[in-house]
Coordinates of C-alpha atoms in Angstrom, one line a residue:
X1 CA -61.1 -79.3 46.8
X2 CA -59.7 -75.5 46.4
X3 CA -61.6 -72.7 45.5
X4 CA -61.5 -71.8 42.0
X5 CA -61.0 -67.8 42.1
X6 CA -62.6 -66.4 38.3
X7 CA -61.4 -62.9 38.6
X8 CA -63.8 -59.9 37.4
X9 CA -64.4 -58.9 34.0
X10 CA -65.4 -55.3 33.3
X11 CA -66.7 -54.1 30.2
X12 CA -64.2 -51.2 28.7
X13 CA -67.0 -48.0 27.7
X14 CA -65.5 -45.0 25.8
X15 CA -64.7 -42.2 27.5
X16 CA -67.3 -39.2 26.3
X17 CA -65.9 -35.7 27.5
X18 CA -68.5 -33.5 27.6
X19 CA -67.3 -30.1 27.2
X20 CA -69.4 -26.3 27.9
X21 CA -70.5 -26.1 24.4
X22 CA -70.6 -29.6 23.6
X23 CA -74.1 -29.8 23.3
X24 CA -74.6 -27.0 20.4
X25 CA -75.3 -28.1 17.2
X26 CA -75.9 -25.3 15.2
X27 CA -77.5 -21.6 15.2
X28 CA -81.4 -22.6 15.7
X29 CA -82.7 -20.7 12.7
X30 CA -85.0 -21.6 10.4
X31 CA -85.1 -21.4 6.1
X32 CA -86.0 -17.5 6.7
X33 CA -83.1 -17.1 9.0
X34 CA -86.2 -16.8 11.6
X35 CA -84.3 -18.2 15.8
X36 CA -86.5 -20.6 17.0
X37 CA -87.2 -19.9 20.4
X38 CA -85.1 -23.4 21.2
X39 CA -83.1 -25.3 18.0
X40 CA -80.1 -26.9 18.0
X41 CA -78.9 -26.7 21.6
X42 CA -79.3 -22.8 21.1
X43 CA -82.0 -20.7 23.8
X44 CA -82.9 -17.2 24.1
X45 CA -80.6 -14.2 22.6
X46 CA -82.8 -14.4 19.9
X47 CA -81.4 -11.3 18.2
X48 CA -78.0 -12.0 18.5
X49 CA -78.0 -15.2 16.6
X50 CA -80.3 -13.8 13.9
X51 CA -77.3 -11.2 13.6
X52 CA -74.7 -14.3 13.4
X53 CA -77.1 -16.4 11.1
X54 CA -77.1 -13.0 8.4
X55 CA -73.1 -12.8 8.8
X56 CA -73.2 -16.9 8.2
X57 CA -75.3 -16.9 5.3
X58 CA -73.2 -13.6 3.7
X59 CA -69.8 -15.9 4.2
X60 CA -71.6 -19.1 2.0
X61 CA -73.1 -16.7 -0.2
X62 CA -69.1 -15.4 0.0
X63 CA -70.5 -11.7 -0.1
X64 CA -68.4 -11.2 3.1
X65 CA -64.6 -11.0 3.5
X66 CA -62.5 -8.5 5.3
X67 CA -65.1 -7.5 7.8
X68 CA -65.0 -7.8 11.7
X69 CA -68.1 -8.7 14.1
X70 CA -67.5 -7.9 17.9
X71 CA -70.1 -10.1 20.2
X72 CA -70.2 -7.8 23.8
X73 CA -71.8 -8.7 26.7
X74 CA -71.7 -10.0 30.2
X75 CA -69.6 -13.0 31.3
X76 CA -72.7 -16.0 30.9
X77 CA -74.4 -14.8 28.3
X78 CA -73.5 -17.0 25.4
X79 CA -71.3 -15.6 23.3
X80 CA -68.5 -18.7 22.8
X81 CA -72.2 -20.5 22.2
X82 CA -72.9 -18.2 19.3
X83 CA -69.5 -18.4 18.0
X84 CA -69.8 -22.4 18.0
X85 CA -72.9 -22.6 16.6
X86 CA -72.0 -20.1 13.6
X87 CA -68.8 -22.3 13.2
X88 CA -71.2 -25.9 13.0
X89 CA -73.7 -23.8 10.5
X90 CA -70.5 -23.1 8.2
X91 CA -70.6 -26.7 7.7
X92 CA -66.6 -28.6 6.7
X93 CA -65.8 -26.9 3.7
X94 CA -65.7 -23.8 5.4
X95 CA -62.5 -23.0 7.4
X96 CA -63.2 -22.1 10.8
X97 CA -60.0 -21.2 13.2
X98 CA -60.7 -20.3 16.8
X99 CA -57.9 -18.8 19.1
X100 CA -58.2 -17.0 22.5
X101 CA -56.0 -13.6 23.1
X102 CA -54.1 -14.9 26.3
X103 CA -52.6 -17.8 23.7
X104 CA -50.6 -14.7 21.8
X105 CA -48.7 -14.1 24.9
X106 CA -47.7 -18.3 25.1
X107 CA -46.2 -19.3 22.0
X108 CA -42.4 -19.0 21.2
X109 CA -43.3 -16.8 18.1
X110 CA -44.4 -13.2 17.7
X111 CA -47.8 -12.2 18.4
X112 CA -48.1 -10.9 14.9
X113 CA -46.7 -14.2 13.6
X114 CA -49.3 -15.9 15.4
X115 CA -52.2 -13.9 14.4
X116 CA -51.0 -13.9 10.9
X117 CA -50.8 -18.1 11.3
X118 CA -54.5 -18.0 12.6
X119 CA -55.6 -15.5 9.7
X120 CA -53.9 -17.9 6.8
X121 CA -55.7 -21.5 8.6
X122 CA -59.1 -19.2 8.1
X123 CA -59.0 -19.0 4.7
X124 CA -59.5 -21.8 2.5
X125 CA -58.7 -22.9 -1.2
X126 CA -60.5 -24.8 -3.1
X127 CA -58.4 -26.9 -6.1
X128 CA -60.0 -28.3 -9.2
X129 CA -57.7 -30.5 -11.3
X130 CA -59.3 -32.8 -14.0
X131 CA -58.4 -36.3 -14.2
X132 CA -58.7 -39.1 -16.6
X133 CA -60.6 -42.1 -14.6
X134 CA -61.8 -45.3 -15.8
X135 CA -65.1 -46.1 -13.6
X136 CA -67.1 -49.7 -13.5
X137 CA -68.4 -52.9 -12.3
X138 CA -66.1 -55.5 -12.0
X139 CA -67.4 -58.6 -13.5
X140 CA -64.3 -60.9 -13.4
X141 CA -60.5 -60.4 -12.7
X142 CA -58.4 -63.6 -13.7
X143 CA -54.7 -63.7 -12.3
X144 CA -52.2 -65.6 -14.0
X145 CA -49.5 -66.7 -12.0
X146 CA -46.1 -68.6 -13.4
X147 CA -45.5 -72.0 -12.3
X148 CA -42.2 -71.1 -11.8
X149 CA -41.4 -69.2 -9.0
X150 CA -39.5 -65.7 -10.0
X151 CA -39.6 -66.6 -13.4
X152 CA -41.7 -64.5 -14.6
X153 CA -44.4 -61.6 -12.9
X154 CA -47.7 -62.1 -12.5
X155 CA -49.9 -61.1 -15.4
X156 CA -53.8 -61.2 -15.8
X157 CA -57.3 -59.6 -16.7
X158 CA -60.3 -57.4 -15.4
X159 CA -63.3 -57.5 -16.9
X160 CA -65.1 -53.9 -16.4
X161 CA -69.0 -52.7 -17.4
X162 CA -71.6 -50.0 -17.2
X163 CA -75.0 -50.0 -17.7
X164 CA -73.9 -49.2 -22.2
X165 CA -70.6 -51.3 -22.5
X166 CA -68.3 -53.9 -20.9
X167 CA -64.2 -54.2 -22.0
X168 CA -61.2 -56.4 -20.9
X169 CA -58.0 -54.9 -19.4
X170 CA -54.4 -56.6 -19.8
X171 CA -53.2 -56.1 -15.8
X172 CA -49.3 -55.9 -15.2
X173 CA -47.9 -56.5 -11.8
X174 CA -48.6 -53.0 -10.2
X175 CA -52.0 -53.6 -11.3
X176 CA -52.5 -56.8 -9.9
X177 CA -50.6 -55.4 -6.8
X178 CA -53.1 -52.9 -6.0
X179 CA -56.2 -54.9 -6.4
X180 CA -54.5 -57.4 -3.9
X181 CA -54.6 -54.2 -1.6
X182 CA -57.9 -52.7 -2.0
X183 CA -58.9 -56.5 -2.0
X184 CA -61.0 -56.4 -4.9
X185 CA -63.8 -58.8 -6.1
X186 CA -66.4 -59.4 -8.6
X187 CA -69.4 -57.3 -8.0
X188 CA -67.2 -54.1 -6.5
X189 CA -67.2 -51.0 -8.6
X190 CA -64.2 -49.2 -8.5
X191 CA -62.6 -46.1 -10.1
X192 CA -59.1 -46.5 -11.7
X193 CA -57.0 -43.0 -11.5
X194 CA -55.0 -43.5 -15.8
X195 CA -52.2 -40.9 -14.5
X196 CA -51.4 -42.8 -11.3
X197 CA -52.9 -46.1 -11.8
X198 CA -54.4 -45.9 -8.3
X199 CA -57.6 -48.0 -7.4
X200 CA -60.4 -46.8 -5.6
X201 CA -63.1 -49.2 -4.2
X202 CA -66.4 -47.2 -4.7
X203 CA -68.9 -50.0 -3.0
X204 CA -70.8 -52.8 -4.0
X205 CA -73.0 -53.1 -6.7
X206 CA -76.7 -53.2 -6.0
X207 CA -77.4 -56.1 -8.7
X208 CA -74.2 -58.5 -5.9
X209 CA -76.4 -57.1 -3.0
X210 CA -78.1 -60.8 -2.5
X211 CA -74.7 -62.3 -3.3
X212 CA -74.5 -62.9 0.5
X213 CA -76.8 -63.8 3.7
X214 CA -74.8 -61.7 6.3
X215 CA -72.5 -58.6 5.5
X216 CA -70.4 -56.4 7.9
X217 CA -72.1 -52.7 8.4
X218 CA -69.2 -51.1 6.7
X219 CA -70.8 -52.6 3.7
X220 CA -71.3 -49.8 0.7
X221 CA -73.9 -50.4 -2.1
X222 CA -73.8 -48.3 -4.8
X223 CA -75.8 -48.5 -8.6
X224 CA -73.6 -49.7 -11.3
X225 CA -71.9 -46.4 -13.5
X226 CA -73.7 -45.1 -16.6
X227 CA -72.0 -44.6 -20.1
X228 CA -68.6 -44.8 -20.8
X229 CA -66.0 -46.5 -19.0
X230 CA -63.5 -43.9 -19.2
X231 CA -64.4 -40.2 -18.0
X232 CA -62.8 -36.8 -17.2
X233 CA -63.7 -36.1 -14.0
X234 CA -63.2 -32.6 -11.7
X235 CA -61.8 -33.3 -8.3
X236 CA -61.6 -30.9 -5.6
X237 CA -59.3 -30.9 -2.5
X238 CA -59.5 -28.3 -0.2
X239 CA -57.0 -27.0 1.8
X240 CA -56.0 -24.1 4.0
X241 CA -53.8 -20.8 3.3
X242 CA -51.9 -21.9 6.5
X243 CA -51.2 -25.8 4.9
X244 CA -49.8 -24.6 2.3
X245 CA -47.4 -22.9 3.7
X246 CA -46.0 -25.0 6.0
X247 CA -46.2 -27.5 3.5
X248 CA -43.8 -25.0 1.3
X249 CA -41.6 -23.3 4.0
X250 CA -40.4 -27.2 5.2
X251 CA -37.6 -29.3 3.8
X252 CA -39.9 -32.3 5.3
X253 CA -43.4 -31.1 3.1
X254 CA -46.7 -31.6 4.6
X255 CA -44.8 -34.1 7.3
X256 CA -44.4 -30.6 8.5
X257 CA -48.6 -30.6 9.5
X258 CA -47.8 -33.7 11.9
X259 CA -45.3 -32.2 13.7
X260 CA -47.0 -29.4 15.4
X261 CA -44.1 -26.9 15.9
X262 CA -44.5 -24.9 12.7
X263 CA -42.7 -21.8 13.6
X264 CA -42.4 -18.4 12.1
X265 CA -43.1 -18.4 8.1
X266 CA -41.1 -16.5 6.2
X267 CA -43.0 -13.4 4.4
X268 CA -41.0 -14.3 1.0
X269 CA -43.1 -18.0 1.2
X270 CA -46.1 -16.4 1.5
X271 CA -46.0 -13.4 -1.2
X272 CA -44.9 -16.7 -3.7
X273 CA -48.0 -18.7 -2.4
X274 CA -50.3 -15.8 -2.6
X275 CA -48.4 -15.1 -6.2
X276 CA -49.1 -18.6 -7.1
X277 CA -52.7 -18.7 -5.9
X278 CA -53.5 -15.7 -7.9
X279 CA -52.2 -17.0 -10.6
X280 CA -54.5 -20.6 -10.4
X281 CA -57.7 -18.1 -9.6
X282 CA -57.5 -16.3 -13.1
X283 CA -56.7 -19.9 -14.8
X284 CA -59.8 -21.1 -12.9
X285 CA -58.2 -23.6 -11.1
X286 CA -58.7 -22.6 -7.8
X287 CA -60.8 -20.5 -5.8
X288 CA -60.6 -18.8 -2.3
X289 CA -62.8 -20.0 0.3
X290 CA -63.1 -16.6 3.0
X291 CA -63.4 -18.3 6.7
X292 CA -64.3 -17.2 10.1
X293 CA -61.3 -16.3 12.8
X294 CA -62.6 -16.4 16.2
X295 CA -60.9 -14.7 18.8
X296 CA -62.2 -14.9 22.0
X297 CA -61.2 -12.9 25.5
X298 CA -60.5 -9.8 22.6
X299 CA -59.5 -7.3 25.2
X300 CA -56.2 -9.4 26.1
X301 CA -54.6 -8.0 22.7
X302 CA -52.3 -5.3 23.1
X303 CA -52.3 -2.0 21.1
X304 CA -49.6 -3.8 18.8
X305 CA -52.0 -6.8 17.8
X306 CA -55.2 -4.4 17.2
X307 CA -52.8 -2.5 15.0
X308 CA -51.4 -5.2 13.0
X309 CA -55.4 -6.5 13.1
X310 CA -56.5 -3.1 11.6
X311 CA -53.9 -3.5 8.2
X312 CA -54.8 -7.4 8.2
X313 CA -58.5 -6.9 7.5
X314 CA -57.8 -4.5 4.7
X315 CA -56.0 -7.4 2.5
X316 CA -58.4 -9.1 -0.4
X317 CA -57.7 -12.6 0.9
X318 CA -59.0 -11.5 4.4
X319 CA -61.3 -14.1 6.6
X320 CA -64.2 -13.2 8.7
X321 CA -63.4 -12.0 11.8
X322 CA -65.6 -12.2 15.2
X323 CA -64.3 -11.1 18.0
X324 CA -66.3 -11.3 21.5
X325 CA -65.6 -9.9 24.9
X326 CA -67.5 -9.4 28.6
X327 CA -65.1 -6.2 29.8
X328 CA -66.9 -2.7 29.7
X329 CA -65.0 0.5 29.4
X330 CA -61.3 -0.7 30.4
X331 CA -57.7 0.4 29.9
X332 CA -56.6 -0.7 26.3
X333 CA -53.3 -3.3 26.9
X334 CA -50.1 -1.3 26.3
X335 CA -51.8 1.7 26.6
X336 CA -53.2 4.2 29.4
X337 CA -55.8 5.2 27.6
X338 CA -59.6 3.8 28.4
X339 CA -62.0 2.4 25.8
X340 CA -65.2 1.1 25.4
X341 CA -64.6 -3.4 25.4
X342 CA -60.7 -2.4 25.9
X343 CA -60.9 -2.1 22.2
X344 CA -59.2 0.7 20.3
X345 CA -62.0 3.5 18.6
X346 CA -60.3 3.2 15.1
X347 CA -60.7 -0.6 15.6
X348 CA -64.3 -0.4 17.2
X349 CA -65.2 1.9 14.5
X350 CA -64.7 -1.2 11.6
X351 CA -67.1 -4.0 14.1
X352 CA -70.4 -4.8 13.2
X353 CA -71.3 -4.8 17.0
X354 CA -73.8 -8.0 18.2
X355 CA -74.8 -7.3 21.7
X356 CA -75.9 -10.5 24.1
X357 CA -78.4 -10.3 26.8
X358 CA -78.6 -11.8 30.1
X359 CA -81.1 -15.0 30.3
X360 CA -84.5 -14.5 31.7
X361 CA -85.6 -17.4 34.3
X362 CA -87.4 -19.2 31.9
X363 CA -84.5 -19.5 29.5
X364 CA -82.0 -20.6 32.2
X365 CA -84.5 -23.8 33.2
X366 CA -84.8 -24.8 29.6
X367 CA -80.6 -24.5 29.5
X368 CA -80.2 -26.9 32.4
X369 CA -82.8 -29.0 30.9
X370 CA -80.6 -29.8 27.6
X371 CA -77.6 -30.1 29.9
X372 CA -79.1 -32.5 31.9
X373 CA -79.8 -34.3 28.7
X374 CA -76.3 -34.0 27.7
X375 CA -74.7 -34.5 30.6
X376 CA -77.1 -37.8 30.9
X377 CA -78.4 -37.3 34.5
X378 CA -81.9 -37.2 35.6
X379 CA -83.6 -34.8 37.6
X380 CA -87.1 -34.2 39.2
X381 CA -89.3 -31.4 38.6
X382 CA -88.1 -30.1 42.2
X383 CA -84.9 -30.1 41.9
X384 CA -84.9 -28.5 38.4
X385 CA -87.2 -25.4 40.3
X386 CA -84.5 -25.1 42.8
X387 CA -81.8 -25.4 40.5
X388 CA -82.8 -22.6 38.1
X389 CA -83.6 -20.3 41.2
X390 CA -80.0 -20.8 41.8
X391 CA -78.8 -19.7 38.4
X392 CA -81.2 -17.0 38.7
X393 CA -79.8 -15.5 42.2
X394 CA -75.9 -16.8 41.0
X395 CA -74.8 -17.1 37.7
X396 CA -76.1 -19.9 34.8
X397 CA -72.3 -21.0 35.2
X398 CA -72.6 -22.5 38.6
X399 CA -76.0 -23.9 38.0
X400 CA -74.4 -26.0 35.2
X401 CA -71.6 -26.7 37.0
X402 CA -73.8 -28.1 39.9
X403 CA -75.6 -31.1 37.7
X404 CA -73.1 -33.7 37.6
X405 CA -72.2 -32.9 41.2
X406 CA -76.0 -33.2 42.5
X407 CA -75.5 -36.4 40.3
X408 CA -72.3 -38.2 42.1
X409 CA -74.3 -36.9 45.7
X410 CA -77.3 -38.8 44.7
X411 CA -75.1 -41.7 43.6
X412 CA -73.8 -41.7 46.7
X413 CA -76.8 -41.8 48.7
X414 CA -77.5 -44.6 46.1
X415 CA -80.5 -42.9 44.4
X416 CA -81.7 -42.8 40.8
X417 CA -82.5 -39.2 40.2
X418 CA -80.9 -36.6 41.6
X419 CA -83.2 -34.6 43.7
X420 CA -83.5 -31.2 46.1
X421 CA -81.7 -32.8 49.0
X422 CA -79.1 -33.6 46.4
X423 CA -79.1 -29.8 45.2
X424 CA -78.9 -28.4 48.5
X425 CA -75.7 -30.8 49.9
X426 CA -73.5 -29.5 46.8
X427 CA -74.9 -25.8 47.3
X428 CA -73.6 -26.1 51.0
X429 CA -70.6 -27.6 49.9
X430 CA -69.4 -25.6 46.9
X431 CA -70.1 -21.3 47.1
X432 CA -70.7 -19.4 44.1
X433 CA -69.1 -15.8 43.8
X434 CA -71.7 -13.8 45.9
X435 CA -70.9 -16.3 49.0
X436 CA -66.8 -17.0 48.4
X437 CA -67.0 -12.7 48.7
X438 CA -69.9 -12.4 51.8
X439 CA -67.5 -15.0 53.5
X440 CA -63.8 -12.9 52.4
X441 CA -65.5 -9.8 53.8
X442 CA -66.5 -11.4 57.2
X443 CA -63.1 -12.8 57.5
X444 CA -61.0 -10.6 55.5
X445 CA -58.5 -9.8 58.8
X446 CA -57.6 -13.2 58.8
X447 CA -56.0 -13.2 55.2
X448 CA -53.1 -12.2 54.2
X449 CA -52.2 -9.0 51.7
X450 CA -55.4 -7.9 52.6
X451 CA -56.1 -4.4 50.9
X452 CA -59.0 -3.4 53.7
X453 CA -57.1 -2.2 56.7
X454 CA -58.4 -3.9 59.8
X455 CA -59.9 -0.3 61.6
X456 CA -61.8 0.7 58.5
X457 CA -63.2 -3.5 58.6
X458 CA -64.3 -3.4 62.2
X459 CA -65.7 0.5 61.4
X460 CA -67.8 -1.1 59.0
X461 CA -68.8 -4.4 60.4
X462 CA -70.3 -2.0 63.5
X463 CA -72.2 0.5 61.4
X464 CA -74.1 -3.2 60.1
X465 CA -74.8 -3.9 63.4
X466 CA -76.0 -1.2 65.0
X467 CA -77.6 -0.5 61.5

């Protein structure tokens, strides 16, 4: 009898990335804007995010617009973190844009175009329109449908309530049409839009909630409306500066958003929109929403960009702007001149300056403990010791970077947590900066365009000796 061959079936998981800041969830402050000494993915640099949480609550408070933070300090130390975490504090409604100054120099645009693009998707408006909607229970729809085929269109009834009153509708086709979509019983509540005619399905009522033994978990009770059936009703959408005027500046309207290649916005658009938006401000319609623009790797902007920054902040619809950096006293781009962050002084001179500090050792073991966490792989006490007297004597970057490889070598020995033998095989196999440059100066002759000449090398290498 042959073999019967049932061929392997292997569960399909969802791929999780897990980025470098993947695992902050907020700033780590408490009610009294107080860091916790570990919160929300956040550890250490206590002052610095007290700082951010102050220039946070000023933007929800929106006391704040117009004004520029700079967070300096060494490569390592956290500042993207910060930046993230002031960005998931800010919540959705708050428009938060983050760019990096190398990007300037790879788009097909201007740089100023560019910027001014990143400043308009930092500031948000927020639109009230009132609407007449009729809101209830549905107690019973009936459909009547000819007997006739195309003879005549479907017509019927809904039956609506609230906890005061209940009244019958006359449905036309449309009607009938979109309660067919939305697929619409007895026992939803649902909120008609009178201008539009379109049907929202709220949820189920509470009072239908034993209607059935089993539900799906998509499944939305909700209590039956109060009062009248018909009501005004404020909606809010909120959209950016940046939407708007793609939607505005393209003969395809807010397809455009989909598309991706927005290109350069005329300034005519804009003064309209910004016109316009006034305009909806004094009626009361609308009001501005003042974001946060990150840029990060600031000193990549040339003197150009920090000028056209310097005018930008100056405008009343201005975002929040937090710049960060990790150079020291450098050459400003496009300049020969030398300056503190490669920033110009005019420019420096408007930053609210939040300085980061490097991580002491016990900060650095309880950051590779949530990464461990987050990057689901588990370690013993050992190897944790070992790891953080490696991001101690390295950098925090390579100690991070060494978890998931510790984890595959202690897959591949077939273990179940990664441990110092583990550690120490990716440590030998992968150097960190000190080692890559200990081992370029022991074998710098045998590069090439090596800047050392080889006399001076060998000079050197005998002083160590006989030193």
């Amino acid at each position: 009898m042959a073999e019967v061959k049932i061929s392997e079936m292997r569960d399909l998981t969802r791929i999780e990335r897990i980025g470098a800041h993947s695992h902050i969830r907020g700033l780590g402050l408490d009610s009294a804007l107080e860091p916790r000494l570990s919160s929300e993915g956040m550890v250490g640099q206590t002052c610095a995010r007290k700082a951010a949480g102050v220039i946070v609550k000023m933007v929800q408070d929106g006391k704040i617009a117009g004004r520029a933070v700079l967070l300096a300090g060494q490569p390592g130390t956290g500042k993207t973190a910060i930046a993230m975490g002031m960005a998931k504090s800010l919540g959705q409604e708050t428009p938060f844009a983050m760019l990096a100054g190398s990007e300037l120099y790879s788009l097909e645009m201007s740089k100023t175009e560019a910027l001014m693009q990143a400043f308009r998707k930092a500031i948000g408006v927020r639109i009230k329109e009132e609407a007449e909607v009729i809101e209830g229970e549905v107690v019973e729809i009936q459909i009547d449908r000819p007997a006739v085929a195309g003879a005549a269109s479907k017509t019927g009834k809904l039956t609506l309530k609230t906890t005061d009153m209940e009244t019958v509708y006359d449905l036309g086709g449309k009607m009938i049409e979109g309660l067919g979509k939305e697929k619409v019983q007895s026992g939803d509540v649902i909120a008609i839009d009178k201008a539009s005619g379109k049907i929202t399905k709220l949820g189920r009522s509470f009072s239908r909630s034993r209607d059935y033994d089993a539900m799906g978990p998509q499944t939305k009770f909700v209590q039956c409306p109060e009062g009248e059936l018909q009501k005004r009703k404020e909606i809010v959408h909120c959209v950016t500066l940046h939407e708007i005027d793609v939607i505005n500046s393209r003969t395809q309207g807010f397809l455009a958003l989909f598309t991706g290649d927005t290109g350069e916005i005329r300034a005519e658009v804009r003064e309209q929109i910004d016109t316009k938006v006034a305009e909806w401000r004094e009626e009361g319609k609308a009001e501005i929403v003042p974001g946060v623009l990150f840029i990060d790797e600031v000193h990549m902007l040339d003197i150009e960009c920090f000028s056209f920054l310097n005018r930008a902040l100056e405008n009343d619809m201005a975002p929040i702007l937090v710049v960060a950096t990790n150079r020291g006293i450098t050459t400003i781009r496009g300049t020969n001149y030398r300056s503190p962050h490669g920033i110009p002084i005019d420019f420096l001179d408007r930053l609210l300056i939040i300085s980061t500090q490097p991580y002491k050792e016990e900060e650095i073991r309880k950051i590779l403990d949530i990464r461990c966490q987050e990057e689901d792989v588990e370690m013993s006490e050992d190897a944790k010791v070992l790891l953080t007297k490696i991001g101690v004597n390295t950098s925090l970057r390579y100690a991070i970077h060494l978890i998931t490889s510790a984890a595959l070598a202690c897959q591949k020995r077939k273990g179940k947590i990664v441990d110092v033998e583990d550690i120490t095989r990716v440590y030998n196999l992968f150097y960190d900066v000190k080692r890559s440059t200990q081992y370029l100066m022991e074998y710098q002759s045998q590069y090439m365009f090596n800047e050392v000449p080889t006399g001076e090398a060998e000079e050197d290498e005998t002083t160590a000796i006989v030193s």
